[in-house]
Amino acid sequence: MELLCVIVVAIIIIWIAVKASGGNNNYRNSCGECRYRTTWSTQSQAERDIVEHYRNSHPDIDPGGRQHYRGR
Ligand SMILES: [Zn+2]
């Protein structure tokens, strides 16, 4: 019974560690105007990156393109 508790605690610790070490970095945005893609990141960070890219590379075009989600 104690062994079961240890296993459960270990699984929870591993799960938290995976979450903390970029487990949410499952989003990237691709540019609609060129082949640029953001790195895998959080949803909000990927959106900030693509807006920044449009501002630098396509200043006359509203940010667009596609968002990609990588499932686990
Ligand atoms: Zn672009």
Coordinates of N, CA and C and ligand atoms in Angstrom, one line a residue:
M1 N 0.8 -1.2 0.0 CA 0.0 0.0 0.0 C 0.9 1.3 0.0
E2 N 2.0 1.2 0.8 CA 2.9 2.4 0.8 C 3.5 2.6 -0.5
L3 N 3.9 1.4 -1.2 CA 4.5 1.5 -2.5 C 3.6 2.2 -3.5
L4 N 2.3 1.9 -3.4 CA 1.4 2.6 -4.3 C 1.4 4.1 -4.1
C5 N 1.4 4.5 -2.9 CA 1.4 5.9 -2.6 C 2.7 6.6 -3.2
V6 N 3.8 5.9 -3.0 CA 5.1 6.4 -3.6 C 5.0 6.6 -5.1
I7 N 4.4 5.6 -5.7 CA 4.3 5.7 -7.2 C 3.4 6.8 -7.6
V8 N 2.3 7.0 -6.9 CA 1.3 8.1 -7.2 C 2.0 9.4 -7.1
V9 N 2.7 9.6 -6.0 CA 3.4 10.9 -5.7 C 4.5 11.1 -6.8
A10 N 5.2 10.1 -7.2 CA 6.2 10.2 -8.2 C 5.6 10.6 -9.5
I11 N 4.5 10.1 -9.9 CA 3.8 10.4 -11.1 C 3.4 11.9 -11.1
I12 N 2.9 12.3 -10.0 CA 2.4 13.7 -9.8 C 3.6 14.7 -10.0
I13 N 4.8 14.3 -9.4 CA 6.0 15.2 -9.4 C 6.5 15.2 -10.9
I14 N 6.5 14.1 -11.6 CA 6.9 14.1 -13.0 C 6.0 14.9 -13.8
W15 N 4.7 14.8 -13.6 CA 3.7 15.6 -14.4 C 3.9 17.1 -14.2
I16 N 4.2 17.5 -12.9 CA 4.4 18.9 -12.6 C 5.7 19.4 -13.3
A17 N 6.7 18.5 -13.3 CA 8.0 18.9 -13.9 C 7.9 19.0 -15.4
V18 N 7.1 18.2 -16.1 CA 6.9 18.3 -17.5 C 6.1 19.5 -17.8
K19 N 5.1 19.9 -17.0 CA 4.3 21.1 -17.2 C 5.2 22.3 -17.1
A20 N 6.1 22.3 -16.1 CA 6.9 23.5 -15.8 C 8.0 23.6 -16.9
S21 N 8.4 22.5 -17.5 CA 9.6 22.6 -18.4 C 9.1 22.7 -19.9
G22 N 8.1 23.5 -20.1 CA 7.7 23.8 -21.5 C 6.6 22.8 -22.0
G23 N 5.9 22.2 -21.1 CA 4.8 21.3 -21.5 C 3.7 22.0 -22.2
N24 N 3.6 23.4 -22.1 CA 2.6 24.1 -22.7 C 3.0 24.8 -24.0
N25 N 4.2 24.5 -24.4 CA 4.8 25.1 -25.6 C 4.3 24.4 -26.8
N26 N 3.0 24.4 -27.1 CA 2.4 23.5 -28.1 C 1.8 24.4 -29.2
Y27 N 2.2 25.6 -29.3 CA 1.6 26.5 -30.3 C 2.7 27.2 -31.1
R28 N 2.4 27.3 -32.4 CA 3.3 28.1 -33.2 C 2.4 28.8 -34.3
N29 N 2.8 30.0 -34.7 CA 2.1 30.6 -35.8 C 2.9 30.7 -37.0
S30 N 2.3 30.5 -38.2 CA 3.0 30.7 -39.4 C 2.5 31.9 -40.1
C31 N 3.4 32.6 -40.8 CA 3.1 33.8 -41.5 C 2.3 33.5 -42.8
G32 N 1.3 34.3 -43.1 CA 0.5 34.2 -44.3 C 1.2 34.8 -45.5
E33 N 2.2 35.5 -45.3 CA 2.9 36.2 -46.4 C 4.2 35.6 -46.9
C34 N 4.9 35.0 -46.0 CA 6.2 34.4 -46.3 C 6.3 33.0 -45.6
R35 N 7.4 32.4 -45.6 CA 7.5 31.1 -45.0 C 7.9 31.1 -43.5
Y36 N 7.9 32.3 -42.9 CA 8.2 32.4 -41.5 C 7.3 31.7 -40.6
R37 N 7.9 31.0 -39.6 CA 7.1 30.4 -38.5 C 7.7 30.8 -37.2
T38 N 6.9 31.0 -36.2 CA 7.5 31.2 -34.9 C 8.0 29.8 -34.3
T39 N 8.8 29.9 -33.3 CA 9.2 28.7 -32.6 C 7.9 28.2 -31.8
W40 N 8.0 26.9 -31.4 CA 7.0 26.3 -30.6 C 7.0 27.1 -29.2
S41 N 5.8 27.5 -28.8 CA 5.7 28.4 -27.7 C 4.3 28.3 -27.0
T42 N 4.1 29.1 -26.1 CA 2.7 29.2 -25.6 C 1.9 29.9 -26.6
Q43 N 0.5 29.8 -26.4 CA -0.4 30.4 -27.4 C -0.2 31.9 -27.4
S44 N -0.1 32.5 -26.3 CA 0.1 34.0 -26.2 C 1.4 34.4 -26.7
Q45 N 2.5 33.7 -26.5 CA 3.8 34.0 -26.9 C 3.9 33.9 -28.4
A46 N 3.3 32.8 -29.0 CA 3.3 32.6 -30.4 C 2.6 33.8 -31.1
E47 N 1.5 34.2 -30.5 CA 0.8 35.4 -31.1 C 1.6 36.6 -31.1
R48 N 2.3 36.9 -29.9 CA 3.1 38.0 -29.9 C 4.2 38.0 -30.9
D49 N 4.8 36.8 -31.1 CA 5.9 36.6 -32.1 C 5.4 36.9 -33.5
I50 N 4.3 36.4 -33.9 CA 3.8 36.6 -35.3 C 3.4 38.1 -35.5
V51 N 2.9 38.7 -34.5 CA 2.6 40.2 -34.6 C 3.9 41.0 -34.8
E52 N 4.9 40.6 -34.0 CA 6.2 41.2 -34.1 C 6.8 41.0 -35.5
H53 N 6.7 39.8 -36.0 CA 7.2 39.5 -37.4 C 6.5 40.3 -38.4
Y54 N 5.2 40.4 -38.3 CA 4.4 41.3 -39.3 C 4.9 42.7 -39.2
R55 N 5.1 43.2 -38.0 CA 5.5 44.6 -37.8 C 6.8 44.8 -38.4
N56 N 7.7 43.9 -38.4 CA 9.1 44.0 -38.9 C 9.1 43.8 -40.4
S57 N 8.4 42.7 -40.9 CA 8.6 42.3 -42.3 C 7.4 42.7 -43.2
H58 N 6.2 42.8 -42.7 CA 5.1 43.2 -43.5 C 4.3 44.3 -42.8
P59 N 4.9 45.5 -42.7 CA 4.3 46.5 -41.9 C 3.0 47.1 -42.4
D60 N 2.7 46.8 -43.7 CA 1.5 47.3 -44.3 C 0.4 46.3 -44.3
I61 N 0.6 45.1 -43.8 CA -0.4 44.1 -43.8 C -0.8 43.7 -42.3
D62 N -2.1 43.5 -42.1 CA -2.5 43.1 -40.8 C -2.0 41.7 -40.5
P63 N -1.6 41.4 -39.3 CA -1.2 40.1 -38.9 C -2.2 39.0 -39.2
G64 N -1.8 38.0 -39.8 CA -2.6 36.9 -40.2 C -1.9 35.6 -40.2
G65 N -2.1 34.7 -41.1 CA -1.4 33.4 -41.1 C -2.2 32.4 -40.3
R66 N -1.6 31.4 -39.9 CA -2.3 30.3 -39.2 C -1.6 30.0 -37.9
Q67 N -2.4 29.4 -37.0 CA -1.9 28.9 -35.8 C -1.9 27.4 -35.8
H68 N -0.8 26.8 -35.4 CA -0.7 25.4 -35.3 C -0.6 24.9 -33.9
Y69 N -1.3 23.8 -33.6 CA -1.2 23.2 -32.3 C -0.6 21.8 -32.4
R70 N 0.3 21.5 -31.5 CA 0.9 20.2 -31.6 C 0.4 19.4 -30.4
G71 N -0.4 18.4 -30.7 CA -1.0 17.6 -29.7 C 0.0 16.7 -29.0
R72 N -0.3 16.2 -27.8 CA 0.6 15.3 -27.2 C 0.0 13.9 -27.1
Ligands
ZN1 ZN 6.2 36.9 -43.1

